[in-house]
């Protein structure tokens, strides 16, 4: 049996290779990263990359928290108004 995670990852990877908006965004990111690295060097680029990864992790944690909070609120409201 194929896991849901495997299916999601496969679909996500396929979408990353074929979606024109994602391809354009990825190319723009790569271009800016190369310009940044050329201008400031490897050490500064490494720090920039670490900061970016931490900011992304923070954003994902906030999104996860918002989703969980929304689901908890939905359950609470459902139980409050339906008696379940």
Coordinates of C-alpha atoms in Angstrom, one line a residue, residues 33 36-37 41-56:
X33 CA 20.7 33.7 -5.1
X36 CA 23.7 37.6 -4.0
X37 CA 26.4 34.9 -3.7
X41 CA 30.6 35.6 -1.1
X42 CA 30.0 32.1 0.2
X43 CA 30.0 32.8 3.9
X44 CA 27.4 35.6 3.8
X45 CA 25.4 33.5 1.4
X46 CA 25.5 30.6 3.8
X47 CA 24.2 32.8 6.6
X48 CA 21.5 34.2 4.3
X49 CA 20.4 30.7 3.4
X50 CA 20.3 29.6 7.1
X51 CA 18.2 32.7 8.0
X52 CA 15.9 32.0 5.1
X53 CA 15.4 28.4 6.1
X54 CA 14.6 29.4 9.7
X55 CA 12.1 32.0 8.5
X56 CA 10.4 29.4 6.3

